[in-house]
Amino acid sequence: MDKSLAEIFRLKPDLQDFFLEVRRLEGNFPFNREDMEALGQAYFERYPEKFVQRNLEEVRLGYQLTRFCLLEKSMAGIKGELKDFFRQAFAQPENIAGLMAELSGSGLGPELATGFGQLQAALDGLKAIVDELPKGMVKERFLGGLSSLLNVCYLLKVLIARSGQESLQD
């Protein structure tokens, strides 16, 4: 990869264009503490933080940006159809049960628990990096994005266990 996520973000003023570019990387991009800080800096260059009359839409965009990048990185190495399932599940958690039924119908149901285990382990590693970020607005945006991912992970874990797929570790 030639460009960092921060550089791609600066080159793509439209957030959807940024998402498409990052998705093409298939999770194969560096995302250590320095990369997270650089992406946060690029975000705040575009959407400066205001302590008076905060723009809540810009705050939500920050959560969306971090959630997207964390999820894409955590899915590196996961098979295409399963990756599509996870993208849909995290985008529409209210539809997870139906998405799981579709996945089972496609014959990928048995691979779901294994893929979820990979995703969850990767997210745990990313959470450890986020925890190392210095206190401040960059860390706050990453924690906001991460918290919603972890909530969906909990839901997925429960539903996968109920579906009778392979047992999941706590």
Coordinates of N, CA, C and O in Angstrom, one line a residue:
M1 N 0.9 -1.2 0.0 CA 0.0 0.0 0.0 C 0.9 1.2 0.0 O 1.8 1.3 0.8
D2 N 0.6 2.1 -0.9 CA 1.4 3.3 -1.0 C 1.0 4.4 -0.1 O 1.9 5.2 0.4
K3 N -0.3 4.6 0.2 CA -0.7 5.7 1.0 C -1.3 5.2 2.3 O -1.9 4.1 2.4
S4 N -1.2 6.0 3.4 CA -1.8 5.7 4.7 C -3.3 6.0 4.6 O -3.7 6.8 3.7
L5 N -4.0 5.6 5.6 CA -5.4 5.9 5.6 C -5.6 7.4 5.8 O -6.5 8.0 5.2
A6 N -4.7 8.1 6.5 CA -4.8 9.5 6.7 C -4.6 10.2 5.3 O -5.3 11.2 5.0
E7 N -3.6 9.7 4.5 CA -3.4 10.3 3.2 C -4.6 10.1 2.3 O -5.0 11.0 1.6
I8 N -5.2 8.9 2.4 CA -6.4 8.6 1.5 C -7.5 9.5 2.0 O -8.2 10.1 1.1
F9 N -7.7 9.7 3.3 CA -8.8 10.6 3.8 C -8.6 12.0 3.3 O -9.6 12.6 2.9
R10 N -7.4 12.5 3.3 CA -7.1 13.8 2.8 C -7.4 14.0 1.3 O -7.8 15.0 0.8
L11 N -7.1 12.9 0.5 CA -7.3 12.9 -0.9 C -8.8 12.7 -1.3 O -9.1 13.0 -2.5
K12 N -9.6 12.1 -0.5 CA -11.0 11.8 -0.8 C -11.9 12.6 0.1 O -12.3 12.2 1.2
P13 N -12.3 13.8 -0.4 CA -13.2 14.7 0.4 C -14.5 14.1 0.7 O -15.2 14.4 1.7
D14 N -15.0 13.2 -0.2 CA -16.3 12.5 0.0 C -16.1 11.3 0.8 O -15.2 10.4 0.4
L15 N -16.7 11.2 2.0 CA -16.5 10.0 2.9 C -16.8 8.7 2.2 O -16.1 7.7 2.4
Q16 N -17.8 8.6 1.3 CA -18.1 7.4 0.6 C -17.0 7.0 -0.3 O -16.7 5.8 -0.5
D17 N -16.4 8.0 -1.0 CA -15.2 7.6 -1.8 C -14.1 7.1 -1.0 O -13.4 6.2 -1.4
F18 N -13.9 7.7 0.2 CA -12.8 7.2 1.1 C -13.2 5.7 1.5 O -12.3 4.8 1.5
F19 N -14.4 5.4 1.9 CA -14.8 4.1 2.2 C -14.5 3.1 1.1 O -14.0 2.0 1.3
L20 N -14.9 3.5 -0.1 CA -14.6 2.6 -1.3 C -13.2 2.3 -1.4 O -12.8 1.2 -1.7
E21 N -12.3 3.3 -1.3 CA -10.9 3.2 -1.5 C -10.3 2.2 -0.4 O -9.5 1.4 -0.6
V22 N -10.8 2.4 0.9 CA -10.3 1.6 2.0 C -10.8 0.2 1.8 O -10.0 -0.8 2.0
R23 N -12.0 0.0 1.4 CA -12.6 -1.3 1.2 C -11.7 -2.1 0.2 O -11.6 -3.3 0.3
R24 N -11.3 -1.4 -0.9 CA -10.4 -2.1 -1.9 C -9.2 -2.7 -1.3 O -8.6 -3.6 -1.9
L25 N -8.7 -2.2 -0.2 CA -7.5 -2.6 0.4 C -7.7 -4.0 1.1 O -6.7 -4.6 1.5
E26 N -8.9 -4.4 1.3 CA -9.2 -5.7 1.9 C -8.6 -5.9 3.3 O -8.2 -7.0 3.7
G27 N -8.5 -4.8 4.1 CA -7.9 -4.9 5.4 C -6.4 -4.9 5.5 O -5.8 -5.0 6.5
N28 N -5.8 -4.9 4.3 CA -4.3 -4.9 4.2 C -3.7 -3.5 4.3 O -3.2 -3.0 3.3
F29 N -3.8 -2.9 5.4 CA -3.2 -1.6 5.6 C -2.7 -1.5 7.1 O -3.3 -2.2 7.9
P30 N -1.7 -0.8 7.3 CA -1.2 -0.6 8.7 C -2.2 0.2 9.5 O -2.8 1.2 9.0
F31 N -2.4 -0.2 10.7 CA -3.3 0.5 11.6 C -2.9 0.4 13.0 O -3.6 -0.1 13.9
N32 N -1.6 0.9 13.2 CA -1.1 0.9 14.6 C -1.5 2.3 15.2 O -2.2 3.1 14.7
R33 N -0.9 2.5 16.4 CA -1.2 3.7 17.1 C -0.9 5.0 16.3 O -1.8 5.9 16.3
E34 N 0.2 5.0 15.7 CA 0.6 6.2 14.9 C -0.4 6.4 13.7 O -0.7 7.5 13.3
D35 N -0.8 5.3 13.1 CA -1.8 5.4 12.0 C -3.1 5.9 12.4 O -3.8 6.7 11.8
M36 N -3.5 5.5 13.6 CA -4.8 5.9 14.2 C -4.7 7.4 14.5 O -5.6 8.2 14.2
E37 N -3.6 7.8 15.1 CA -3.4 9.2 15.4 C -3.4 10.1 14.2 O -4.0 11.2 14.1
A38 N -2.7 9.6 13.1 CA -2.7 10.4 11.9 C -4.0 10.5 11.2 O -4.4 11.6 10.7
L39 N -4.8 9.4 11.3 CA -6.2 9.5 10.7 C -7.0 10.4 11.5 O -7.8 11.2 11.0
G40 N -6.9 10.4 12.8 CA -7.6 11.3 13.7 C -7.2 12.8 13.4 O -8.1 13.6 13.3
Q41 N -6.0 13.0 13.2 CA -5.5 14.4 12.9 C -6.1 14.8 11.5 O -6.6 16.0 11.4
A42 N -6.1 13.9 10.5 CA -6.7 14.3 9.2 C -8.2 14.6 9.4 O -8.7 15.5 8.8
Y43 N -8.9 13.8 10.2 CA -10.3 14.0 10.5 C -10.5 15.4 11.1 O -11.4 16.1 10.6
F44 N -9.7 15.7 12.1 CA -9.9 17.0 12.8 C -9.5 18.2 11.9 O -9.9 19.3 12.1
E45 N -8.6 18.0 10.9 CA -8.3 19.0 10.0 C -9.6 19.4 9.2 O -9.8 20.5 8.9
R46 N -10.3 18.3 8.8 CA -11.5 18.6 8.0 C -12.7 19.0 8.9 O -13.5 19.8 8.4
Y47 N -12.8 18.5 10.0 CA -13.9 18.7 11.0 C -13.3 19.2 12.3 O -13.3 18.4 13.3
P48 N -12.9 20.4 12.4 CA -12.3 20.9 13.6 C -13.3 20.8 14.8 O -14.5 21.1 14.6
E49 N -12.7 20.4 15.9 CA -13.6 20.2 17.1 C -13.9 21.6 17.7 O -13.1 22.5 17.8
K50 N -15.2 21.7 18.0 CA -15.7 23.0 18.6 C -16.3 22.6 20.0 O -17.0 21.7 20.1
F51 N -15.9 23.4 21.0 CA -16.4 23.1 22.3 C -17.7 23.9 22.6 O -18.3 23.6 23.6
V52 N -17.9 24.8 21.8 CA -19.2 25.6 21.9 C -19.9 25.3 20.5 O -19.3 25.4 19.5
Q53 N -21.2 25.0 20.6 CA -22.0 24.7 19.5 C -21.4 23.6 18.6 O -21.2 23.8 17.4
R54 N -21.2 22.5 19.3 CA -20.6 21.3 18.6 C -21.5 20.9 17.5 O -22.7 20.9 17.6
N55 N -20.9 20.5 16.4 CA -21.7 19.9 15.3 C -21.8 18.4 15.5 O -20.9 17.7 15.2
L56 N -23.0 18.0 16.0 CA -23.1 16.5 16.3 C -23.1 15.6 15.1 O -22.7 14.5 15.2
E57 N -23.4 16.1 13.9 CA -23.3 15.3 12.7 C -21.8 15.0 12.4 O -21.5 13.9 12.0
E58 N -21.0 16.0 12.7 CA -19.5 15.8 12.4 C -19.0 14.8 13.5 O -18.1 14.0 13.2
V59 N -19.5 14.8 14.7 CA -19.1 13.9 15.7 C -19.5 12.5 15.3 O -18.7 11.5 15.3
R60 N -20.7 12.3 14.8 CA -21.2 11.0 14.3 C -20.4 10.5 13.1 O -20.1 9.4 13.0
L61 N -20.0 11.5 12.2 CA -19.1 11.1 11.1 C -17.8 10.5 11.6 O -17.2 9.6 11.0
G62 N -17.3 11.1 12.7 CA -16.0 10.6 13.3 C -16.2 9.2 13.8 O -15.3 8.3 13.6
Y63 N -17.3 8.9 14.4 CA -17.6 7.6 14.9 C -17.7 6.6 13.7 O -17.2 5.5 13.7
Q64 N -18.4 7.1 12.7 CA -18.6 6.2 11.5 C -17.3 5.9 10.8 O -17.0 4.8 10.4
L65 N -16.4 6.9 10.7 CA -15.1 6.8 10.1 C -14.3 5.8 10.9 O -13.7 4.8 10.3
T66 N -14.2 5.9 12.2 CA -13.4 5.0 13.0 C -14.0 3.6 13.0 O -13.3 2.6 12.8
R67 N -15.3 3.5 13.1 CA -16.0 2.2 13.1 C -15.7 1.5 11.8 O -15.3 0.3 11.8
F68 N -15.8 2.2 10.7 CA -15.5 1.6 9.3 C -14.1 1.1 9.2 O -13.9 -0.1 8.8
C69 N -13.1 1.9 9.6 CA -11.7 1.5 9.5 C -11.4 0.3 10.4 O -10.7 -0.6 10.0
L70 N -11.9 0.4 11.6 CA -11.6 -0.7 12.6 C -12.2 -2.0 12.1 O -11.6 -3.1 12.2
L71 N -13.4 -2.0 11.5 CA -14.1 -3.2 11.0 C -13.3 -3.7 9.8 O -13.1 -4.9 9.7
E72 N -13.0 -2.8 8.9 CA -12.3 -3.3 7.7 C -11.0 -4.0 8.0 O -10.6 -5.0 7.5
K73 N -10.2 -3.4 9.0 CA -9.0 -3.9 9.4 C -9.2 -5.3 10.1 O -8.4 -6.2 9.9
S74 N -10.2 -5.4 10.9 CA -10.5 -6.6 11.6 C -10.9 -7.8 10.7 O -10.8 -8.9 11.1
M75 N -11.3 -7.4 9.5 CA -11.8 -8.5 8.6 C -10.7 -8.9 7.6 O -11.0 -9.7 6.7
A76 N -9.5 -8.4 7.8 CA -8.4 -8.9 6.9 C -8.3 -10.4 6.9 O -8.3 -11.0 8.0
G77 N -8.3 -11.0 5.8 CA -8.1 -12.5 5.7 C -9.4 -13.3 5.8 O -9.4 -14.5 5.7
I78 N -10.5 -12.6 6.0 CA -11.8 -13.3 6.1 C -12.3 -13.4 4.7 O -12.3 -12.5 3.9
K79 N -12.9 -14.6 4.3 CA -13.4 -14.9 3.0 C -14.5 -13.9 2.6 O -15.3 -13.4 3.4
G80 N -14.6 -13.6 1.3 CA -15.4 -12.6 0.7 C -16.9 -12.6 1.1 O -17.4 -11.6 1.5
E81 N -17.6 -13.8 1.0 CA -19.0 -13.8 1.3 C -19.2 -13.6 2.8 O -20.2 -12.9 3.2
L82 N -18.3 -14.1 3.6 CA -18.4 -14.0 5.0 C -18.2 -12.5 5.4 O -18.8 -11.9 6.3
K83 N -17.2 -11.9 4.7 CA -16.9 -10.5 4.9 C -18.1 -9.6 4.6 O -18.5 -8.7 5.3
D84 N -18.8 -10.0 3.5 CA -20.0 -9.2 3.2 C -21.1 -9.4 4.3 O -21.8 -8.4 4.6
F85 N -21.2 -10.6 4.8 CA -22.2 -10.8 5.9 C -21.8 -9.9 7.1 O -22.7 -9.2 7.6
F86 N -20.6 -9.9 7.5 CA -20.2 -9.0 8.6 C -20.4 -7.6 8.3 O -20.9 -6.8 9.2
R87 N -20.1 -7.1 7.1 CA -20.4 -5.7 6.8 C -21.9 -5.4 7.0 O -22.2 -4.4 7.5
Q88 N -22.7 -6.3 6.5 CA -24.2 -6.0 6.6 C -24.6 -6.1 8.0 O -25.4 -5.3 8.5
A89 N -24.1 -7.1 8.8 CA -24.5 -7.3 10.2 C -24.1 -6.1 11.0 O -24.9 -5.6 11.8
F90 N -23.0 -5.5 10.8 CA -22.5 -4.3 11.6 C -23.3 -3.1 11.1 O -23.5 -2.2 11.9
A91 N -23.7 -3.0 9.8 CA -24.4 -1.9 9.3 C -25.9 -1.9 9.8 O -26.5 -0.9 10.0
Q92 N -26.4 -3.1 9.9 CA -27.8 -3.3 10.2 C -28.0 -4.4 11.3 O -28.5 -5.5 11.0
P93 N -27.6 -4.1 12.5 CA -27.7 -5.1 13.5 C -29.1 -5.7 13.8 O -29.3 -6.8 14.2
E94 N -30.1 -4.9 13.5 CA -31.5 -5.3 13.6 C -31.8 -6.4 12.7 O -32.8 -7.1 12.9
N95 N -31.0 -6.6 11.6 CA -31.3 -7.7 10.6 C -30.4 -8.9 10.7 O -30.4 -9.7 9.9
I96 N -29.6 -9.0 11.8 CA -28.6 -10.1 11.9 C -29.3 -11.4 11.8 O -28.8 -12.3 11.1
A97 N -30.4 -11.7 12.5 CA -31.0 -13.0 12.5 C -31.4 -13.4 11.0 O -31.1 -14.5 10.6
G98 N -31.9 -12.5 10.3 CA -32.3 -12.8 8.9 C -31.0 -13.0 8.0 O -31.0 -13.9 7.2
L99 N -30.0 -12.2 8.3 CA -28.7 -12.4 7.6 C -28.1 -13.7 7.9 O -27.5 -14.3 7.0
M100 N -28.2 -14.1 9.1 CA -27.6 -15.4 9.5 C -28.4 -16.6 8.8 O -27.8 -17.5 8.3
A101 N -29.7 -16.4 8.7 CA -30.5 -17.5 8.0 C -30.1 -17.5 6.5 O -29.9 -18.6 5.9
E102 N -29.9 -16.4 5.9 CA -29.4 -16.4 4.5 C -28.0 -17.0 4.4 O -27.8 -17.8 3.4
L103 N -27.2 -16.7 5.3 CA -25.8 -17.3 5.3 C -25.8 -18.8 5.4 O -25.1 -19.5 4.7
S104 N -26.7 -19.3 6.3 CA -26.8 -20.7 6.5 C -27.3 -21.4 5.2 O -26.9 -22.4 4.8
G105 N -28.2 -20.7 4.5 CA -28.8 -21.2 3.3 C -27.7 -21.3 2.2 O -27.8 -22.1 1.3
S106 N -26.7 -20.4 2.3 CA -25.7 -20.4 1.3 C -24.6 -21.5 1.6 O -23.6 -21.6 0.8
G107 N -24.7 -22.2 2.7 CA -23.7 -23.2 3.0 C -22.5 -22.7 3.8 O -21.7 -23.4 4.2
L108 N -22.5 -21.4 4.2 CA -21.4 -20.8 4.9 C -21.7 -20.8 6.4 O -20.8 -20.3 7.2
G109 N -22.8 -21.2 6.9 CA -23.1 -21.2 8.3 C -22.1 -21.8 9.2 O -21.7 -21.2 10.2
P110 N -21.5 -23.0 8.8 CA -20.5 -23.6 9.7 C -19.2 -22.7 9.8 O -18.5 -22.8 10.8
E111 N -18.9 -21.9 8.8 CA -17.7 -21.1 8.8 C -18.0 -19.8 9.6 O -17.0 -19.1 9.9
L112 N -19.2 -19.5 10.0 CA -19.5 -18.3 10.6 C -18.8 -18.1 12.0 O -18.2 -17.1 12.3
A113 N -18.8 -19.2 12.8 CA -18.2 -19.1 14.1 C -16.7 -18.9 14.0 O -16.1 -18.1 14.8
T114 N -16.1 -19.6 13.1 CA -14.6 -19.4 12.9 C -14.3 -18.0 12.4 O -13.4 -17.4 13.0
G115 N -15.0 -17.5 11.4 CA -14.8 -16.2 10.9 C -15.1 -15.1 12.0 O -14.3 -14.1 12.2
F116 N -16.1 -15.4 12.8 CA -16.4 -14.4 13.9 C -15.3 -14.5 14.9 O -14.9 -13.4 15.5
G117 N -14.7 -15.6 15.2 CA -13.6 -15.7 16.2 C -12.4 -14.9 15.7 O -11.8 -14.2 16.5
Q118 N -12.1 -15.0 14.4 CA -11.0 -14.2 13.8 C -11.3 -12.7 13.9 O -10.4 -12.0 14.3
L119 N -12.5 -12.3 13.6 CA -12.9 -10.9 13.7 C -12.8 -10.4 15.1 O -12.2 -9.3 15.3
Q120 N -13.3 -11.2 16.0 CA -13.3 -10.8 17.4 C -11.9 -10.6 18.0 O -11.6 -9.7 18.7
A121 N -11.0 -11.6 17.6 CA -9.6 -11.5 18.0 C -8.9 -10.3 17.5 O -8.2 -9.6 18.2
A122 N -9.2 -10.0 16.2 CA -8.6 -8.8 15.6 C -9.1 -7.5 16.2 O -8.4 -6.6 16.5
L123 N -10.4 -7.5 16.5 CA -11.0 -6.3 17.2 C -10.4 -6.1 18.6 O -10.1 -5.0 19.0
D124 N -10.2 -7.2 19.3 CA -9.5 -7.2 20.6 C -8.1 -6.5 20.5 O -7.7 -5.7 21.3
G125 N -7.4 -6.9 19.5 CA -6.1 -6.4 19.3 C -6.1 -4.9 18.9 O -5.3 -4.1 19.4
L126 N -7.1 -4.5 18.1 CA -7.3 -3.1 17.8 C -7.7 -2.3 19.0 O -7.3 -1.1 19.2
K127 N -8.6 -2.9 19.9 CA -9.0 -2.2 21.1 C -7.8 -1.9 22.0 O -7.7 -0.8 22.6
A128 N -6.9 -2.9 22.1 CA -5.7 -2.6 22.9 C -4.9 -1.4 22.3 O -4.3 -0.6 23.1
I129 N -4.8 -1.3 21.0 CA -4.1 -0.1 20.4 C -4.9 1.2 20.8 O -4.3 2.2 21.1
V130 N -6.2 1.1 20.6 CA -7.0 2.3 20.9 C -6.8 2.7 22.4 O -6.7 3.9 22.7
D131 N -6.8 1.7 23.3 CA -6.5 2.0 24.7 C -5.2 2.7 24.9 O -5.1 3.5 25.9
E132 N -4.2 2.5 24.1 CA -2.9 3.2 24.2 C -2.9 4.6 23.7 O -2.0 5.3 23.9
L133 N -3.9 5.0 22.9 CA -4.0 6.4 22.4 C -4.0 7.3 23.6 O -4.6 7.1 24.6
P134 N -3.3 8.5 23.4 CA -3.4 9.5 24.5 C -4.8 10.0 24.6 O -5.6 10.1 23.7
K135 N -5.1 10.4 25.8 CA -6.4 11.0 26.1 C -6.6 12.2 25.2 O -5.7 13.0 25.0
G136 N -7.8 12.3 24.7 CA -8.1 13.5 23.8 C -9.2 13.1 22.8 O -9.8 12.0 22.9
M137 N -9.4 14.0 21.9 CA -10.6 13.8 20.9 C -10.4 12.7 20.0 O -11.3 12.0 19.6
V138 N -9.1 12.4 19.5 CA -8.9 11.3 18.6 C -9.3 10.0 19.3 O -10.0 9.1 18.8
K139 N -8.8 9.8 20.5 CA -9.2 8.6 21.3 C -10.7 8.5 21.5 O -11.3 7.4 21.4
E140 N -11.3 9.6 21.8 CA -12.8 9.6 22.0 C -13.5 9.1 20.8 O -14.4 8.4 20.9
R141 N -13.1 9.6 19.6 CA -13.7 9.1 18.3 C -13.5 7.6 18.1 O -14.5 6.9 17.8
F142 N -12.3 7.2 18.4 CA -12.1 5.7 18.2 C -12.8 4.9 19.2 O -13.4 3.9 18.9
L143 N -12.9 5.4 20.5 CA -13.7 4.7 21.5 C -15.2 4.6 21.1 O -15.9 3.6 21.3
G144 N -15.7 5.7 20.6 CA -17.1 5.8 20.1 C -17.4 4.8 19.0 O -18.4 4.0 19.0
G145 N -16.5 4.7 18.0 CA -16.6 3.7 16.9 C -16.5 2.3 17.4 O -17.3 1.4 17.1
L146 N -15.5 2.1 18.3 CA -15.2 0.8 18.8 C -16.4 0.2 19.7 O -16.8 -0.9 19.6
S147 N -17.0 1.1 20.5 CA -18.1 0.7 21.4 C -19.3 0.1 20.6 O -19.8 -0.9 21.0
S148 N -19.6 0.7 19.5 CA -20.7 0.2 18.7 C -20.4 -1.1 18.1 O -21.2 -2.0 18.0
L149 N -19.1 -1.3 17.6 CA -18.7 -2.6 17.1 C -18.7 -3.7 18.1 O -19.2 -4.8 17.9
L150 N -18.3 -3.4 19.3 CA -18.3 -4.4 20.4 C -19.8 -4.7 20.8 O -20.0 -5.9 21.2
N151 N -20.7 -3.8 20.7 CA -22.1 -4.1 21.0 C -22.6 -5.1 20.0 O -23.3 -6.0 20.3
V152 N -22.3 -4.9 18.7 CA -22.8 -5.8 17.7 C -22.1 -7.2 17.8 O -22.7 -8.2 17.6
C153 N -20.8 -7.1 18.2 CA -20.1 -8.4 18.5 C -20.8 -9.2 19.5 O -21.0 -10.5 19.4
Y154 N -21.3 -8.6 20.6 CA -22.0 -9.3 21.6 C -23.3 -9.9 21.1 O -23.5 -11.1 21.3
L155 N -24.0 -9.2 20.3 CA -25.2 -9.7 19.7 C -24.9 -10.9 18.7 O -25.6 -11.9 18.8
L156 N -23.9 -10.7 17.9 CA -23.5 -11.8 17.0 C -23.1 -13.1 17.9 O -23.5 -14.2 17.5
K157 N -22.3 -12.9 18.9 CA -21.9 -14.0 19.7 C -23.1 -14.8 20.3 O -23.1 -16.0 20.2
V158 N -24.1 -14.0 20.8 CA -25.3 -14.7 21.4 C -26.0 -15.4 20.3 O -26.4 -16.6 20.4
L159 N -26.2 -14.8 19.1 CA -27.0 -15.4 18.1 C -26.3 -16.6 17.4 O -26.9 -17.6 17.1
I160 N -25.0 -16.5 17.3 CA -24.2 -17.7 16.8 C -24.3 -18.8 17.7 O -24.5 -20.0 17.3
A161 N -24.2 -18.5 19.0 CA -24.3 -19.6 20.0 C -25.7 -20.2 20.0 O -25.8 -21.5 20.1
R162 N -26.7 -19.4 19.9 CA -28.1 -20.0 19.8 C -28.3 -20.8 18.6 O -29.2 -21.7 18.6
S163 N -27.6 -20.4 17.5 CA -27.9 -21.1 16.2 C -27.3 -22.5 16.2 O -27.5 -23.3 15.3
G164 N -26.5 -22.8 17.2 CA -25.9 -24.2 17.3 C -24.6 -24.3 16.5 O -24.1 -25.4 16.3
Q165 N -24.1 -23.2 16.1 CA -22.8 -23.3 15.4 C -21.7 -23.6 16.4 O -22.0 -23.7 17.6
E166 N -20.5 -23.7 15.9 CA -19.4 -24.1 16.8 C -19.4 -23.2 18.0 O -19.7 -22.1 18.0
S167 N -19.0 -23.8 19.2 CA -18.9 -23.1 20.4 C -17.9 -21.9 20.3 O -16.9 -22.0 19.6
L168 N -18.3 -20.8 20.9 CA -17.4 -19.6 20.9 C -16.8 -19.5 22.2 O -17.3 -19.7 23.3
Q169 N -15.5 -19.0 22.2 CA -14.8 -18.7 23.4 C -15.3 -17.4 24.0 O -15.6 -16.5 23.3
D170 N -15.2 -17.3 25.3 CA -15.6 -16.0 26.0 C -14.4 -15.0 25.9 O -13.3 -15.3 25.8

